[in-house]
Amino acid sequence: MVTVSAQQTAGIRLTSTMLADGNYKLQFLFPHDASGILYKVTTVLFAYGWDILSAYSRPNEDAEVEDIFIVSSTRHEALTKTACDTILEAVQELIQGDVTPDEFIARYPEKVQQIKNARATKSDFVFEAYPKQHCSRLVVERPDRPGVLMQLTQVLYALGLDIISFSAEAVVQGVRDEFLINHSDGTEISEKDRVFLSDLFNQKLTF
C-alpha cells in the first residue's frame, strides 16, 4: 500500500492510500460529530466520480468521527494529491453549511441526470431495536450502482435521523448497508417511532 496524501483543512483530516488492487482507501477524521456528515461526504464522492466499494463509519477512541471508504474511479483516474485537496475542500464547504448537498450536486448536471435515468428499485430492509448500543439498526440490501449510498444517507438525513455508525459491503444481491441510528437529538427511537419510520422507508427507499 502507498499513502498518496494526507492533509488537513479546518480540523478535518483526510488520508488516501493506494491499495494493491489499484483501488484507494480514503480515511476522513472529523474532530466532532455533525449533522449529515456521511450524506455530505458521499455526495462529494459521487459528484467527483468515485464509486464506493465498501465503507464504514464510527466514533474513535478520541471522540472523533472516522469515515473510511474503499473507492475506485468511474473515470479510471488516479487519486492524486490535487484530487484529495478538491475532495477535502468540497467536504469542508458542505460541513460548514456554505452550500447544501442538493446545491452542490446541482453543479454536476450529468450526475443529476444519472440519478434520474437509473432504474428504480425497491430496497429490502430490516429495522429493529439494537439494545447493545441503545439505538436502532437499519439493514438495507439492494442492487448496487453509483449514487445509491448518497441517496440512502439523504433519506436518513431528511427524516432527522443521526447515523451513529455505518458499514457497507458487497453481497450476492448487490450491496448490504448497515446503519446504527437514533433521532438527531440523540434520543433512542421508540417502538412506535420504528413502526412509523418503517412505513416511511417503504415509501422512500425506492430509487
XYZ file of C-alpha atoms in Angstrom:
207
model
C 0.000 0.000 0.000
C 1.189 3.501 -0.801
C -0.011 6.584 1.035
C -0.880 9.118 -1.642
C -1.542 12.133 0.538
C -2.508 13.323 3.975
C -3.796 16.802 4.649
C -5.985 18.803 6.966
C -8.467 21.617 6.427
C -10.217 23.362 9.323
C -9.781 20.351 11.590
C -10.902 17.739 9.037
C -8.134 15.297 8.155
C -8.036 13.178 5.013
C -5.567 10.410 4.240
C -5.639 8.471 0.994
C -3.805 5.225 0.347
C -3.450 3.294 -2.888
C -4.187 -0.404 -2.346
C -2.535 -3.372 -4.022
C -5.571 -3.931 -6.267
C -5.428 -0.384 -7.632
C -8.352 0.901 -5.571
C -7.968 3.583 -2.920
C -8.650 3.848 0.793
C -9.932 7.233 1.928
C -9.845 7.938 5.652
C -11.639 11.028 6.945
C -11.275 12.180 10.550
C -13.726 14.782 11.788
C -12.969 16.493 15.141
C -16.579 16.035 16.261
C -19.885 14.722 15.005
C -22.060 16.955 12.860
C -25.419 16.565 11.205
C -25.332 14.687 7.913
C -21.579 14.018 7.698
C -21.996 10.737 5.818
C -24.562 12.232 3.437
C -22.267 15.149 2.657
C -19.164 13.019 2.100
C -20.987 10.536 -0.150
C -22.428 13.431 -2.167
C -18.927 14.759 -2.838
C -17.549 11.336 -3.787
C -20.444 10.677 -6.155
C -20.106 14.116 -7.768
C -16.398 13.585 -8.384
C -16.814 10.118 -9.869
C -15.594 7.921 -7.008
C -17.529 4.668 -6.679
C -17.755 3.414 -3.081
C -16.907 -0.305 -2.980
C -17.100 -0.680 0.788
C -17.119 1.627 3.776
C -17.572 2.046 7.473
C -18.065 4.957 9.823
C -17.738 5.092 13.604
C -16.565 7.271 16.503
C -12.974 6.516 17.519
C -11.368 6.452 20.964
C -10.607 10.188 20.768
C -14.306 11.002 20.180
C -13.530 11.897 16.572
C -15.717 10.624 13.751
C -13.820 8.287 11.438
C -15.181 7.554 7.961
C -13.307 5.061 5.798
C -14.158 4.349 2.166
C -12.650 1.953 -0.355
C -13.217 3.645 -3.701
C -12.487 3.273 -7.391
C -12.713 5.900 -10.089
C -15.603 5.650 -12.538
C -13.367 7.709 -14.850
C -10.314 5.453 -14.367
C -8.399 8.314 -12.776
C -5.697 8.281 -10.117
C -6.440 9.737 -6.698
C -3.739 12.383 -6.747
C -2.945 14.954 -4.068
C -4.799 17.532 -6.167
C -7.870 15.293 -6.275
C -7.707 14.783 -2.488
C -7.413 18.534 -1.937
C -10.511 19.059 -4.091
C -12.470 16.413 -2.164
C -11.436 17.851 1.196
C -12.325 21.423 0.212
C -15.769 20.328 -1.015
C -16.488 18.319 2.145
C -15.473 21.310 4.262
C -17.780 23.546 2.239
C -20.715 21.233 2.950
C -19.857 20.696 6.633
C -19.638 24.460 7.202
C -23.071 24.857 5.624
C -21.854 27.231 2.914
C -23.780 25.107 0.429
C -26.311 22.271 0.791
C -25.746 18.805 -0.730
C -28.577 19.486 -3.201
C -26.956 22.747 -4.290
C -23.581 21.035 -4.576
C -24.755 18.109 -6.721
C -26.682 20.559 -8.954
C -23.267 21.828 -10.134
C -22.853 18.463 -11.865
C -25.914 18.075 -14.133
C -24.575 14.844 -15.612
C -24.712 13.284 -12.132
C -28.223 14.567 -11.538
C -29.232 13.053 -14.862
C -27.522 9.771 -13.970
C -29.722 9.524 -10.875
C -32.840 10.374 -12.865
C -32.034 7.768 -15.522
C -31.385 4.950 -13.043
C -33.983 2.223 -12.904
C -35.963 2.495 -9.663
C -35.510 -0.486 -7.350
C -37.160 -1.136 -4.014
C -34.765 -1.780 -1.154
C -35.145 -4.762 1.151
C -34.651 -3.608 4.717
C -34.771 -4.677 8.353
C -35.360 -2.034 11.019
C -35.081 -3.178 14.618
C -34.091 -2.195 18.130
C -30.396 -2.607 18.939
C -30.231 -2.557 22.763
C -26.494 -3.302 22.824
C -25.775 0.311 21.808
C -29.080 1.916 22.881
C -30.129 2.670 19.320
C -31.858 1.113 16.304
C -30.331 -0.846 13.454
C -31.315 -0.405 9.828
C -30.023 -3.007 7.362
C -30.614 -2.306 3.672
C -29.888 -4.725 0.816
C -30.316 -3.747 -2.811
C -28.592 -3.832 -6.221
C -25.546 -1.596 -6.254
C -24.907 1.343 -8.542
C -23.098 4.682 -8.158
C -25.030 7.152 -6.017
C -27.062 4.620 -4.002
C -25.271 5.292 -0.718
C -25.705 9.027 -1.215
C -29.444 8.517 -1.703
C -29.761 6.254 1.345
C -27.990 8.745 3.600
C -30.071 11.554 2.088
C -33.266 9.766 3.200
C -31.961 9.338 6.757
C -30.825 12.956 6.899
C -34.184 14.198 5.603
C -36.009 12.149 8.261
C -33.958 13.725 11.043
C -32.040 10.562 11.916
C -28.472 10.559 13.192
C -26.082 7.868 11.936
C -24.008 6.636 14.884
C -22.037 4.138 12.842
C -22.251 2.582 9.417
C -20.828 -0.203 7.277
C -21.238 -1.259 3.653
C -20.174 -4.445 1.928
C -20.780 -6.260 -1.327
C -23.178 -9.229 -1.209
C -24.644 -11.563 -3.836
C -27.709 -9.324 -4.279
C -25.575 -6.185 -4.683
C -24.744 -4.215 -1.541
C -25.585 -4.515 2.150
C -25.591 -1.289 4.165
C -25.984 -1.338 7.940
C -26.721 1.815 9.935
C -26.967 2.299 13.695
C -29.235 5.294 14.165
C -31.029 7.472 16.689
C -33.059 10.641 16.452
C -30.949 13.685 15.548
C -31.194 14.948 19.155
C -29.536 11.730 20.349
C -32.639 10.122 21.823
C -33.441 6.496 21.107
C -36.106 5.579 18.577
C -39.149 4.093 20.284
C -41.044 1.067 19.009
C -43.897 3.354 17.986
C -41.485 5.531 16.012
C -39.914 2.467 14.403
C -43.322 1.397 13.080
C -43.882 4.916 11.716
C -40.405 5.110 10.174
C -40.738 1.636 8.643
C -43.783 2.895 6.748
C -41.756 5.859 5.515
C -38.860 3.615 4.490
C -41.272 1.536 2.429
C -42.159 4.724 0.556
C -38.743 6.371 0.335
C -36.283 3.518 -0.174
C -37.284 3.018 -3.797
C -34.847 4.678 -6.195
